[in-house]
Amino acid sequence: MPSGDRHQKKDVEAALKRAEEAGLKVTRKQNGHTWGLVVCCPCNEFHRVNCTPRSTGDEAKKIDNFTRNHGHHA
Ligand SMILES: [Zn+2]
């Protein structure tokens, strides 16, 4: 990911990195409260990443859950 495309919250950024390492696609697509998407191409499913999550730990956990559910076949 280019450095300008990093999430401002460290916890979320770390989870996005884990998603990328698992083979998922991280797309920066700012739109309102949405920072971008974590996409599983084989399933054509995605997780919407909040740019200002109330709890960064919760947002990171949701990304990790998506990574766990989709990392195996990505
Ligand atoms: Zn999948």
Coordinates of C-alpha atoms and ligand atoms in Angstrom, one line a residue:
M1 CA 0.0 0.0 0.0
P2 CA 1.3 3.5 -0.7
S3 CA 2.0 5.4 2.5
G4 CA -0.7 7.9 1.8
D5 CA -3.3 5.1 1.8
R6 CA -2.6 4.1 5.5
H7 CA -5.4 4.1 8.0
Q8 CA -4.9 6.8 10.6
K9 CA -5.6 4.4 13.5
K10 CA -2.7 2.1 14.3
D11 CA -4.8 -0.9 15.4
V12 CA -6.9 -0.8 12.2
E13 CA -3.8 -0.3 10.0
A14 CA -2.2 -3.4 11.6
A15 CA -5.3 -5.4 10.9
L16 CA -5.4 -4.2 7.3
K17 CA -1.8 -5.4 6.9
R18 CA -2.7 -8.8 8.2
A19 CA -5.6 -8.9 5.7
E20 CA -3.2 -8.1 2.9
E21 CA -0.7 -10.7 4.1
A22 CA -3.5 -13.3 4.0
G23 CA -4.1 -12.4 0.3
L24 CA -7.1 -10.2 0.6
K25 CA -7.3 -6.9 -1.3
V26 CA -7.4 -3.6 0.6
T27 CA -8.8 -0.8 -1.4
R28 CA -8.8 2.8 -0.2
K29 CA -12.1 4.3 -1.2
Q30 CA -13.0 7.2 1.1
N31 CA -16.7 7.9 1.2
G32 CA -18.3 9.5 4.3
H33 CA -17.4 7.4 7.3
T34 CA -16.0 4.7 5.0
W35 CA -12.2 4.5 4.8
G36 CA -12.1 1.7 2.3
L37 CA -12.8 -1.9 1.7
V38 CA -11.2 -5.3 2.4
V39 CA -12.2 -7.5 -0.5
C40 CA -12.2 -11.2 -0.9
C41 CA -12.0 -11.6 -4.7
P42 CA -12.9 -15.4 -4.9
C43 CA -16.1 -14.8 -2.9
N44 CA -16.8 -11.3 -4.2
E45 CA -17.5 -10.3 -0.6
F46 CA -16.1 -7.2 1.3
H47 CA -15.8 -5.6 4.7
R48 CA -16.3 -1.9 4.9
V49 CA -13.7 -0.2 7.0
N50 CA -14.8 2.7 9.1
C51 CA -12.4 5.7 8.9
T52 CA -13.3 7.0 12.4
P53 CA -14.4 3.9 14.4
R54 CA -15.7 4.5 17.9
S55 CA -13.5 1.7 19.0
T56 CA -10.4 1.0 17.0
G57 CA -10.1 -2.4 18.7
D58 CA -13.5 -3.4 17.6
E59 CA -12.9 -2.3 14.0
A60 CA -9.6 -4.2 14.0
K61 CA -11.4 -7.3 15.4
K62 CA -14.0 -7.1 12.6
I63 CA -11.2 -7.0 10.0
D64 CA -9.4 -9.9 11.6
N65 CA -12.7 -11.9 11.6
F66 CA -13.1 -11.2 7.9
T67 CA -9.5 -12.2 7.3
R68 CA -10.0 -15.4 9.2
N69 CA -13.1 -16.3 7.3
H70 CA -11.6 -15.6 3.9
G71 CA -7.8 -15.8 4.2
H72 CA -7.8 -19.6 3.6
H73 CA -9.1 -19.5 0.1
A74 CA -7.8 -16.0 -1.0
Ligands
ZN1 ZN -13.8 -15.4 0.6

